[in-house]
Short mmCIF file of C-alpha atoms and ligand atoms in Angstrom, two decimals:
data_model
loop_
_atom_site.label_atom_id
_atom_site.label_comp_id
_atom_site.label_asym_id
_atom_site.label_seq_id
_atom_site.Cartn_x
_atom_site.Cartn_y
_atom_site.Cartn_z
CA UNK A 1 -26.61 -0.28 -0.19
CA UNK A 2 -25.52 -2.75 -2.90
CA UNK A 3 -22.96 -5.50 -2.08
CA UNK A 4 -19.39 -4.34 -2.67
CA UNK A 5 -18.23 -5.20 -6.21
CA UNK A 6 -14.77 -3.66 -6.09
CA UNK A 7 -13.16 -1.57 -8.79
CA UNK A 8 -11.22 -3.25 -11.60
CA UNK A 9 -11.05 -0.77 -14.48
CA UNK A 10 -7.90 -2.22 -16.09
CA UNK A 11 -9.01 -5.86 -15.63
CA UNK A 12 -6.29 -6.61 -13.13
CA UNK A 13 -8.22 -9.72 -12.11
CA UNK A 14 -6.71 -11.30 -15.25
CA UNK A 15 -3.31 -10.98 -13.55
CA UNK A 16 -4.43 -12.83 -10.41
CA UNK A 17 -4.42 -16.60 -9.86
CA UNK A 18 -7.60 -18.48 -8.95
CA UNK A 19 -6.29 -18.91 -5.36
CA UNK A 20 -5.60 -15.18 -5.06
CA UNK A 21 -9.10 -14.31 -6.26
CA UNK A 22 -10.68 -16.92 -3.99
CA UNK A 23 -9.04 -15.49 -0.87
CA UNK A 24 -9.94 -11.95 -1.90
CA UNK A 25 -13.58 -12.91 -2.49
CA UNK A 26 -13.79 -14.89 0.78
CA UNK A 27 -12.51 -11.96 2.85
CA UNK A 28 -14.76 -9.60 0.86
CA UNK A 29 -17.84 -11.66 1.81
CA UNK A 30 -16.74 -11.82 5.44
CA UNK A 31 -16.38 -8.03 5.57
CA UNK A 32 -19.72 -7.56 3.82
CA UNK A 33 -21.59 -9.81 6.26
CA UNK A 34 -19.79 -9.41 9.57
CA UNK A 35 -18.18 -5.97 9.49
CA UNK A 36 -20.22 -3.55 7.40
CA UNK A 37 -23.50 -3.78 9.36
CA UNK A 38 -21.71 -2.87 12.63
CA UNK A 39 -18.65 -0.82 11.81
CA UNK A 40 -20.29 2.63 12.01
CA UNK A 41 -21.49 1.83 15.52
CA UNK A 42 -18.15 0.34 16.68
CA UNK A 43 -16.40 3.43 15.38
CA UNK A 44 -18.70 5.91 17.12
CA UNK A 45 -18.49 3.96 20.37
CA UNK A 46 -14.70 3.66 20.07
CA UNK A 47 -14.80 -0.13 20.33
CA UNK A 48 -12.46 -2.67 18.76
CA UNK A 49 -14.59 -5.77 17.97
CA UNK A 50 -12.57 -8.42 19.83
CA UNK A 51 -15.20 -11.00 18.90
CA UNK A 52 -13.84 -10.92 15.34
CA UNK A 53 -10.41 -12.25 16.40
CA UNK A 54 -11.47 -15.94 16.19
CA UNK A 55 -13.00 -15.20 12.78
CA UNK A 56 -9.70 -13.67 11.57
CA UNK A 57 -8.03 -16.89 12.75
CA UNK A 58 -10.64 -19.14 11.03
CA UNK A 59 -10.02 -17.26 7.79
CA UNK A 60 -6.26 -17.86 8.15
CA UNK A 61 -5.54 -14.11 8.29
CA UNK A 62 -3.13 -14.10 11.26
CA UNK A 63 0.46 -14.41 10.04
CA UNK A 64 -1.01 -15.69 6.79
CA UNK A 65 2.17 -15.22 4.72
CA UNK A 66 4.35 -17.20 7.17
CA UNK A 67 5.04 -20.90 6.60
CA UNK A 68 4.45 -23.61 9.23
CA UNK A 69 3.36 -23.15 12.87
CA UNK A 70 -0.30 -23.25 11.82
CA UNK A 71 0.07 -20.28 9.44
CA UNK A 72 -1.59 -20.31 6.00
CA UNK A 73 1.67 -19.78 4.04
CA UNK A 74 0.04 -17.75 1.26
CA UNK A 75 2.02 -15.61 -1.19
CA UNK A 76 2.48 -11.86 -0.79
CA UNK A 77 -0.23 -10.93 -3.31
CA UNK A 78 -2.84 -13.12 -1.58
CA UNK A 79 -1.84 -11.61 1.75
CA UNK A 80 -2.16 -8.12 0.28
CA UNK A 81 -5.56 -8.78 -1.28
CA UNK A 82 -6.87 -10.00 2.09
CA UNK A 83 -5.66 -6.80 3.77
CA UNK A 84 -7.21 -4.73 0.97
CA UNK A 85 -10.60 -6.27 1.72
CA UNK A 86 -10.23 -5.87 5.49
CA UNK A 87 -9.33 -2.19 5.18
CA UNK A 88 -12.22 -1.60 2.83
CA UNK A 89 -14.14 -2.39 6.04
CA UNK A 90 -12.00 -0.32 8.41
CA UNK A 91 -8.31 0.55 8.81
CA UNK A 92 -8.52 -0.52 12.46
CA UNK A 93 -9.25 -4.13 11.50
CA UNK A 94 -6.36 -4.17 9.04
CA UNK A 95 -4.17 -2.58 11.72
CA UNK A 96 -4.97 -5.39 14.16
CA UNK A 97 -4.09 -8.06 11.58
CA UNK A 98 -0.94 -6.19 10.43
CA UNK A 99 0.35 -5.84 13.98
CA UNK A 100 -0.39 -9.45 14.89
CA UNK A 101 1.23 -10.89 11.75
CA UNK A 102 3.82 -8.47 10.40
CA UNK A 103 4.95 -6.84 13.64
CA UNK A 104 4.66 -9.64 16.20
CA UNK A 105 4.63 -13.06 14.52
CA UNK A 106 7.17 -12.04 11.85
CA UNK A 107 9.87 -10.97 14.38
CA UNK A 108 9.40 -14.19 16.39
CA UNK A 109 9.54 -16.15 13.11
CA UNK A 110 12.61 -14.29 11.82
CA UNK A 111 14.62 -13.46 14.94
CA UNK A 112 13.30 -16.01 17.46
CA UNK A 113 14.72 -19.28 18.81
CA UNK A 114 13.05 -22.60 17.91
CA UNK A 115 11.54 -22.70 21.41
CA UNK A 116 10.06 -19.21 21.03
CA UNK A 117 8.59 -20.08 17.63
CA UNK A 118 6.99 -23.29 18.91
CA UNK A 119 5.69 -21.63 22.07
CA UNK A 120 4.13 -18.51 20.55
CA UNK A 121 3.43 -18.81 16.80
CA UNK A 122 0.75 -21.54 16.73
CA UNK A 123 -1.23 -19.82 19.48
CA UNK A 124 -0.87 -16.46 17.75
CA UNK A 125 -2.07 -17.95 14.43
CA UNK A 126 -5.15 -19.20 16.28
CA UNK A 127 -5.76 -15.77 17.79
CA UNK A 128 -5.40 -17.21 21.31
CA UNK A 129 -2.40 -14.99 22.02
CA UNK A 130 -2.54 -11.35 20.89
CA UNK A 131 0.58 -9.29 20.26
CA UNK A 132 1.60 -5.64 20.15
CA UNK A 133 4.78 -3.96 18.88
CA UNK A 134 6.49 -1.30 20.97
CA UNK A 135 8.97 0.80 19.01
CA UNK A 136 7.70 4.41 19.25
CA UNK A 137 8.40 6.42 22.40
CA UNK A 138 7.01 9.78 23.57
CA UNK A 139 10.20 11.57 22.39
CA UNK A 140 11.27 9.24 19.55
CA UNK A 141 8.75 8.63 16.75
CA UNK A 142 10.27 9.10 13.29
CA UNK A 143 13.73 8.67 14.78
CA UNK A 144 13.54 5.40 16.74
CA UNK A 145 17.33 5.09 16.87
CA UNK A 146 17.26 7.64 19.74
CA UNK A 147 15.05 5.45 21.94
CA UNK A 148 15.69 5.61 25.68
CA UNK A 149 14.08 2.31 26.76
CA UNK A 150 16.84 0.13 28.16
CA UNK A 151 17.40 -3.52 28.98
CA UNK A 152 20.05 -4.61 31.49
CA UNK A 153 21.21 -8.17 32.05
CA UNK A 154 20.93 -9.32 35.66
CA UNK A 155 21.77 -12.98 36.14
CA UNK A 156 19.36 -15.03 34.07
CA UNK A 157 16.96 -12.10 33.61
CA UNK A 158 16.72 -8.83 31.68
CA UNK A 159 15.40 -5.71 33.43
CA UNK A 160 13.45 -3.33 31.15
CA UNK A 161 12.79 0.36 31.87
CA UNK A 162 11.12 2.98 29.68
CA UNK A 163 7.87 4.01 28.00
CA UNK A 164 6.34 3.27 24.60
CA UNK A 165 3.49 5.31 23.13
CA UNK A 166 0.82 4.96 20.41
CA UNK A 167 0.95 1.17 20.52
CA UNK A 168 -1.79 -0.63 18.56
CA UNK A 169 -3.49 -3.43 20.55
CA UNK A 170 -1.31 -2.56 23.59
CA UNK A 171 -3.96 -2.99 26.31
CA UNK A 172 -5.48 -6.16 24.87
CA UNK A 173 -2.19 -7.88 24.07
CA UNK A 174 -0.95 -11.01 25.80
CA UNK A 175 2.59 -10.21 24.74
CA UNK A 176 4.55 -7.20 23.56
CA UNK A 177 7.50 -7.21 21.17
CA UNK A 178 9.54 -4.48 22.84
CA UNK A 179 12.58 -2.76 21.33
CA UNK A 180 15.12 -1.57 23.88
CA UNK A 181 18.84 -0.75 24.06
CA UNK A 182 21.03 -3.44 25.58
CA UNK A 183 24.56 -2.12 26.08
CA UNK A 184 23.69 0.62 23.55
CA UNK A 185 22.43 -1.76 20.80
CA UNK A 186 18.72 -2.03 19.88
CA UNK A 187 17.42 -5.56 20.58
CA UNK A 188 13.94 -7.12 20.61
CA UNK A 189 12.34 -8.73 23.67
CA UNK A 190 9.12 -10.66 24.25
CA UNK A 191 7.35 -9.27 27.31
CA UNK A 192 4.29 -11.19 28.46
CA UNK A 193 1.36 -9.23 29.94
CA UNK A 194 1.08 -9.47 33.70
CA UNK A 195 4.84 -9.27 34.42
CA UNK A 196 5.59 -7.14 37.48
CA UNK A 197 6.70 -3.67 36.39
CA UNK A 198 4.77 -3.77 33.06
CA UNK A 199 1.59 -1.69 32.78
CA UNK A 200 -0.51 -0.40 29.87
CA UNK A 201 -2.78 2.63 29.58
CA UNK A 202 -5.34 2.87 26.78
CA UNK A 203 -5.31 6.16 24.82
CA UNK A 204 -8.98 7.01 24.37
CA UNK A 205 -9.44 10.53 22.98
CA UNK A 206 -8.88 9.75 19.30
CA UNK A 207 -10.62 11.20 16.23
CA UNK A 208 -9.00 8.47 14.11
CA UNK A 209 -8.79 4.65 14.24
CA UNK A 210 -11.55 4.58 16.81
CA UNK A 211 -12.29 0.89 16.17
CA UNK A 212 -8.73 0.01 17.20
CA UNK A 213 -7.02 -0.11 20.60
CA UNK A 214 -4.09 2.32 21.01
CA UNK A 215 -2.06 2.30 24.24
CA UNK A 216 0.96 3.41 26.17
CA UNK A 217 3.29 0.73 27.56
CA UNK A 218 5.18 1.44 30.79
CA UNK A 219 8.16 -0.60 31.97
CA UNK A 220 9.56 0.07 35.40
CA UNK A 221 12.31 -2.37 36.35
CA UNK A 222 10.31 -5.07 34.58
CA UNK A 223 12.11 -8.42 34.89
CA UNK A 224 11.78 -10.97 32.10
CA UNK A 225 13.56 -14.32 31.69
CA UNK A 226 16.78 -14.23 29.63
CA UNK A 227 15.17 -16.61 27.12
CA UNK A 228 12.71 -13.81 26.15
CA UNK A 229 15.40 -11.96 24.22
CA UNK A 230 14.86 -12.42 20.46
CA UNK A 231 18.35 -13.81 19.85
CA UNK A 232 18.83 -12.87 16.20
CA UNK A 233 17.90 -9.17 16.56
CA UNK A 234 20.76 -6.77 15.87
CA UNK A 235 20.31 -3.02 15.85
CA UNK A 236 17.68 -0.78 14.25
CA UNK A 237 17.75 -2.92 11.11
CA UNK A 238 15.70 -5.62 12.91
CA UNK A 239 12.60 -3.52 13.73
CA UNK A 240 12.91 -1.86 10.28
CA UNK A 241 12.69 -5.32 8.68
CA UNK A 242 9.39 -5.83 10.56
CA UNK A 243 8.18 -2.43 9.36
CA UNK A 244 8.83 -3.44 5.75
CA UNK A 245 6.33 -6.28 6.19
CA UNK A 246 3.68 -4.05 7.74
CA UNK A 247 4.23 -1.16 5.32
CA UNK A 248 3.74 -3.58 2.44
CA UNK A 249 0.36 -4.60 3.90
CA UNK A 250 -0.65 -0.96 4.30
CA UNK A 251 0.09 -0.36 0.61
CA UNK A 252 -2.70 -2.87 -0.17
CA UNK A 253 -4.99 -1.98 2.72
CA UNK A 254 -5.15 1.68 1.75
CA UNK A 255 -6.29 0.66 -1.74
CA UNK A 256 -9.23 -1.10 -0.06
CA UNK A 257 -10.25 2.07 1.81
CA UNK A 258 -9.95 4.04 -1.46
CA UNK A 259 -12.03 1.49 -3.42
CA UNK A 260 -14.74 1.63 -0.74
CA UNK A 261 -14.85 5.43 -0.93
CA UNK A 262 -14.96 5.53 -4.73
CA UNK A 263 -17.75 2.92 -4.91
CA UNK A 264 -19.76 4.82 -2.32
CA UNK A 265 -19.34 8.07 -4.25
CA UNK A 266 -20.34 6.53 -7.62
CA UNK A 267 -23.45 4.93 -6.17
CA UNK A 268 -24.49 8.03 -4.25
CA UNK A 269 -23.95 10.37 -7.18
CA UNK A 270 -26.25 8.31 -9.40
CA UNK A 271 -29.06 8.45 -6.84
CA UNK A 272 -28.80 11.97 -5.44
CA UNK A 273 -30.83 14.42 -7.53
CA UNK A 274 -30.22 18.20 -7.55
CA UNK A 275 -31.37 20.67 -10.20
CA UNK A 276 -33.61 17.83 -11.51
CA UNK A 277 -30.66 15.63 -12.45
CA UNK A 278 -28.54 13.04 -10.64
CA UNK A 279 -25.40 14.80 -9.44
CA UNK A 280 -23.46 12.17 -11.46
CA UNK A 281 -24.68 14.00 -14.56
CA UNK A 282 -22.68 17.11 -13.73
CA UNK A 283 -19.32 17.41 -15.42
CA UNK A 284 -17.60 18.50 -12.21
CA UNK A 285 -18.79 15.33 -10.43
CA UNK A 286 -17.70 13.12 -13.32
CA UNK A 287 -14.27 14.73 -13.28
CA UNK A 288 -13.93 13.97 -9.57
CA UNK A 289 -14.99 10.35 -10.11
CA UNK A 290 -12.64 9.84 -13.06
CA UNK A 291 -9.70 11.29 -11.17
CA UNK A 292 -10.49 9.05 -8.21
CA UNK A 293 -10.72 6.02 -10.49
CA UNK A 294 -7.37 6.88 -12.08
CA UNK A 295 -5.71 7.28 -8.67
CA UNK A 296 -7.20 4.04 -7.31
CA UNK A 297 -6.16 2.10 -10.41
CA UNK A 298 -2.61 3.46 -10.16
CA UNK A 299 -2.59 2.33 -6.52
CA UNK A 300 -3.77 -1.15 -7.49
CA UNK A 301 -1.04 -1.44 -10.12
CA UNK A 302 1.64 -0.35 -7.64
CA UNK A 303 0.47 -2.77 -4.94
CA UNK A 304 0.33 -5.66 -7.40
CA UNK A 305 3.76 -4.92 -8.88
CA UNK A 306 5.44 -4.62 -5.48
CA UNK A 307 3.63 -7.81 -4.40
CA UNK A 308 5.00 -9.71 -7.38
CA UNK A 309 8.49 -8.29 -6.69
CA UNK A 310 8.15 -9.44 -3.06
CA UNK A 311 7.17 -12.94 -4.16
CA UNK A 312 10.26 -13.01 -6.38
CA UNK A 313 12.33 -11.80 -3.40
CA UNK A 314 13.23 -8.64 -5.33
CA UNK A 315 11.28 -6.01 -3.34
CA UNK A 316 13.63 -3.49 -1.72
CA UNK A 317 12.66 -1.34 1.25
CA UNK A 318 12.42 1.73 -1.02
CA UNK A 319 9.91 -0.06 -3.30
CA UNK A 320 7.77 -0.65 -0.22
CA UNK A 321 8.17 3.00 0.87
CA UNK A 322 7.09 4.07 -2.62
CA UNK A 323 3.95 1.92 -2.42
CA UNK A 324 3.06 2.94 1.17
CA UNK A 325 3.62 6.63 0.46
CA UNK A 326 1.71 6.75 -2.82
CA UNK A 327 -1.20 4.56 -1.82
CA UNK A 328 -1.92 6.11 1.57
CA UNK A 329 -1.81 9.67 0.19
CA UNK A 330 -3.99 8.51 -2.73
CA UNK A 331 -6.50 6.84 -0.39
CA UNK A 332 -6.72 9.88 1.87
CA UNK A 333 -7.36 12.18 -1.10
CA UNK A 334 -9.91 9.74 -2.55
CA UNK A 335 -11.81 9.39 0.74
CA UNK A 336 -11.96 13.18 1.18
CA UNK A 337 -13.20 13.70 -2.39
CA UNK A 338 -15.81 10.97 -1.93
CA UNK A 339 -16.99 12.69 1.23
CA UNK A 340 -17.43 15.94 -0.71
CA UNK A 341 -19.63 14.17 -3.30
CA UNK A 342 -21.85 12.91 -0.48
CA UNK A 343 -22.52 16.47 0.69
CA UNK A 344 -23.86 16.74 4.23
CA UNK A 345 -24.73 13.03 4.27
CA UNK A 346 -21.00 12.45 4.00
CA UNK A 347 -20.48 13.40 7.62
CA UNK A 348 -23.01 10.83 8.86
CA UNK A 349 -21.94 7.42 10.15
CA UNK A 350 -24.54 5.93 7.75
CA UNK A 351 -21.81 6.40 5.13
CA UNK A 352 -18.19 5.30 5.19
CA UNK A 353 -15.93 7.69 3.28
CA UNK A 354 -15.41 10.13 6.13
CA UNK A 355 -14.59 7.31 8.57
CA UNK A 356 -12.00 6.09 6.05
CA UNK A 357 -10.57 9.61 5.71
CA UNK A 358 -10.32 10.00 9.51
CA UNK A 359 -8.59 6.62 9.79
CA UNK A 360 -6.23 7.36 6.93
CA UNK A 361 -4.91 10.41 8.79
CA UNK A 362 -3.29 7.91 11.20
CA UNK A 363 -2.19 5.60 8.42
CA UNK A 364 -0.50 8.62 6.76
CA UNK A 365 1.55 9.04 9.98
CA UNK A 366 2.19 5.56 11.31
CA UNK A 367 4.64 3.03 9.89
CA UNK A 368 6.78 5.96 8.76
CA UNK A 369 5.17 9.32 7.98
CA UNK A 370 4.62 10.48 4.42
CA UNK A 371 7.66 12.75 4.85
CA UNK A 372 9.90 9.92 6.10
CA UNK A 373 8.97 7.76 3.10
CA UNK A 374 9.62 10.74 0.81
CA UNK A 375 13.13 10.96 2.26
CA UNK A 376 13.73 7.19 2.02
CA UNK A 377 12.88 7.37 -1.70
CA UNK A 378 14.88 10.62 -2.01
CA UNK A 379 17.93 8.84 -0.62
CA UNK A 380 17.58 6.05 -3.19
CA UNK A 381 17.17 8.61 -5.98
CA UNK A 382 20.07 10.89 -5.06
CA UNK A 383 22.35 8.67 -2.99
CA UNK A 384 22.24 11.35 -0.25
CA UNK A 385 20.62 10.69 3.14
CA UNK A 386 18.57 13.57 4.56
CA UNK A 387 18.82 12.03 8.02
CA UNK A 388 22.58 12.24 8.57
P1 TGC B 1 19.69 3.98 8.93
O1 TGC B 1 21.09 4.29 9.33
O2 TGC B 1 19.18 4.45 7.62
O3 TGC B 1 19.45 2.40 9.01
C1 TGC B 1 19.90 1.60 10.09
C2 TGC B 1 20.13 0.20 9.52
O4 TGC B 1 18.89 -0.33 9.04
C3 TGC B 1 18.97 -0.57 7.61
N1 TGC B 1 17.68 -0.16 7.06
C4 TGC B 1 16.72 -1.05 6.81
N2 TGC B 1 16.70 -2.38 6.89
C5 TGC B 1 15.56 -3.00 6.58
N3 TGC B 1 14.46 -2.33 6.20
C6 TGC B 1 14.43 -1.00 6.10
N4 TGC B 1 13.32 -0.37 5.74
C7 TGC B 1 15.59 -0.28 6.41
N5 TGC B 1 15.94 1.03 6.44
C8 TGC B 1 17.21 1.09 6.84
C9 TGC B 1 20.13 0.28 7.13
O5 TGC B 1 20.71 -0.27 5.96
C10 TGC B 1 21.08 0.19 8.32
O6 TGC B 1 21.67 -1.11 8.28
P2 TGC B 1 23.16 -1.35 8.82
O7 TGC B 1 23.45 -2.77 8.48
O8 TGC B 1 24.01 -0.36 8.08
O9 TGC B 1 23.12 -1.08 10.29
O10 TGC B 1 18.77 4.46 10.14
P3 TGC B 1 18.29 5.93 10.56
O11 TGC B 1 18.43 6.03 12.05
O12 TGC B 1 18.94 6.97 9.69
O13 TGC B 1 16.70 5.87 10.28
C11 TGC B 1 16.20 5.71 9.06
C12 TGC B 1 14.68 5.97 9.07
C13 TGC B 1 14.34 7.41 9.43
C14 TGC B 1 14.23 5.71 7.65
C15 TGC B 1 13.99 5.02 10.05
O14 TGC B 1 14.31 5.33 11.36
C16 TGC B 1 12.47 5.02 9.91
O15 TGC B 1 11.94 4.31 9.06
N6 TGC B 1 11.74 5.81 10.75
C17 TGC B 1 10.28 5.74 10.81
C18 TGC B 1 9.86 5.05 12.09
C19 TGC B 1 8.63 4.21 11.89
O16 TGC B 1 8.23 3.87 10.80
N7 TGC B 1 8.04 3.81 12.99
C20 TGC B 1 6.91 2.92 12.93
C21 TGC B 1 6.56 2.37 14.32
S1 TGC B 1 5.52 0.96 14.27
C22 TGC B 1 4.04 1.53 13.77
O17 TGC B 1 3.83 2.65 13.40
C23 TGC B 1 2.97 0.52 13.78
S2 TGC B 1 1.43 1.06 13.29
C24 TGC B 1 0.71 -0.43 13.29
C25 TGC B 1 -0.67 -0.49 12.79
O18 TGC B 1 -1.59 -0.19 13.59
O19 TGC B 1 -0.87 -0.91 11.61
P1 FAD B 2 7.33 12.95 14.75
O1 FAD B 2 8.40 11.97 14.50
O2 FAD B 2 7.41 13.83 15.96
O3 FAD B 2 7.00 13.76 13.48
C1 FAD B 2 6.19 14.94 13.48
C2 FAD B 2 6.26 15.56 12.07
O4 FAD B 2 7.62 15.90 11.77
C3 FAD B 2 5.80 14.60 10.98
O5 FAD B 2 5.11 15.31 9.99
C4 FAD B 2 7.10 14.06 10.44
O6 FAD B 2 7.02 13.60 9.10
C5 FAD B 2 8.00 15.30 10.55
N1 FAD B 2 9.42 14.92 10.58
C6 FAD B 2 10.09 14.22 11.53
N2 FAD B 2 11.36 14.05 11.16
C7 FAD B 2 11.51 14.63 9.94
C8 FAD B 2 12.59 14.77 9.01
N3 FAD B 2 13.80 14.25 9.25
N4 FAD B 2 12.35 15.46 7.87
C9 FAD B 2 11.12 15.96 7.59
N5 FAD B 2 10.07 15.86 8.42
C10 FAD B 2 10.27 15.20 9.58
N6 FAD B 2 4.22 2.89 16.94
C11 FAD B 2 4.63 1.66 17.37
O7 FAD B 2 5.80 1.48 17.71
N7 FAD B 2 3.76 0.62 17.42
C12 FAD B 2 2.45 0.73 17.08
O8 FAD B 2 1.70 -0.25 17.14
C13 FAD B 2 1.99 2.01 16.66
N8 FAD B 2 0.66 2.17 16.37
C14 FAD B 2 0.20 3.44 16.10
C15 FAD B 2 -1.18 3.65 15.98
C16 FAD B 2 -1.66 4.92 15.74
C17 FAD B 2 -3.13 5.14 15.67
C18 FAD B 2 -0.76 6.01 15.57
C19 FAD B 2 -1.28 7.39 15.26
C20 FAD B 2 0.60 5.82 15.69
C21 FAD B 2 1.09 4.53 15.98
N9 FAD B 2 2.46 4.30 16.19
C22 FAD B 2 2.92 3.07 16.60
C23 FAD B 2 3.39 5.44 16.20
C24 FAD B 2 3.80 5.91 14.81
O9 FAD B 2 4.67 5.02 14.20
C25 FAD B 2 4.46 7.31 14.96
O10 FAD B 2 3.41 8.20 15.28
C26 FAD B 2 5.20 7.74 13.72
O11 FAD B 2 6.35 6.96 13.51
C27 FAD B 2 5.59 9.23 13.77
O12 FAD B 2 6.17 9.58 14.98
P2 FAD B 2 5.64 10.85 15.81
O13 FAD B 2 4.16 10.72 15.93
O14 FAD B 2 6.42 10.91 17.06
O15 FAD B 2 5.91 12.09 14.92
#
């Protein structure tokens, strides 16, 4: 297979700075050399490649858009382009980096005390401490405000009880950012692995995101020091602010998975001969490819525009919902269409589009389902909330 060239039909590279392109190309080469030869095997075996964590750190990918504490401090577009390249490898790798940076380092950075920031962020940027983010519960997914996990103050400790489910990196994490109700208000807590009363169970039987660890977290009268409360958290708004960061990254990452699928389909269709002609010569195939190209290019434009808005501090949560919703649905459709162009070969792990499609089924659901983002945008459009 040829090295990945990307897709840039509307010459969007002209809108990127040299630094942005350099980061994109560096991560692209890393994925080409260190991910693509192995990813099919990792996926089939259901293994997350932990050996890549130091490489993510070397490349400055962990908390890369945060400033100080050993983080790279890049702008939102550079951050997005890096996630695009990672997810062109596999959504599970992008998931790991999103959770570490947007869902664990960001809340410590934004809601933490100076001591918490100094203690955790530099080690997390180096990949020496791994984080997970526990919001979802067995009975509260789309509606996290109903969560039943509680925290109670007892002297200079908090006591946590409850269960979290579908938690990325849960069983390999050194610390969990856990959202629980304290006197009825949602607050964030840092729970270090190994605390008495805190256990994790890996969820193994997945068809999707197989190269990523997904776990349940169990808290049974788990005592943590009072200083592990994230002091500036207040209500559901705090975890939703973290989700904005991660959803933004997904808007770029999903473009990467779509670009990978389109490139694979173009290349395959030029080589595969049926009825004495490459299948790329058939009008129906060309129509599929052109529609995929149009969808991918629209996704690129959306990600770039929302990235620039974010860098100007003008991105609202509904802009991010728009980008996540459009780009994930677009990527899922693109990956499925690419798989159809590959015929039976498309179901083999020698090719990538079907793995992307299987992964994107999770991406369509996590970080707010497609329906939830539809309703967030619907609320902005009409002024009426469908949730109340
Ligand atoms: P609602 O009353 O609308 O809002 C409560 C407060 O929050 C504010 N707000 C936001 N703030 C920041 N960012 C946002 N996106 C916000 N959305 C709302 C809102 O203004 C209000 O503030 P205030 O000051 O008035 O208190 O809350 P609601 O209970 O009606 O819920 C709204 C809803 C449904 C949109 C929200 O619950 C939601 O987004 N649900 C989806 C849950 C979700 O996305 N879970 C993701 C879990 S983490 C995950 O999936 C990680 S996957 C990781 C990986 O592997 O990549
Ligand atoms: P439900 O909320 O039960 O939804 C089921 C269906 O009902 C969906 O189609 C939904 O859109 C629809 N629905 C619900 N409410 C409405 C409504 N008001 N109007 C219309 N339709 C509605 N969570 C974490 O906290 N941390 C993680 O690290 C994490 N990682 C994940 C990794 C993977 C691989 C997966 C699959 C999930 C992960 N999640 C994580 C959980 C994820 O965020 C939830 O699955 C998601 O928020 C949806 O919740 P649910 O699965 O309970 O579905």
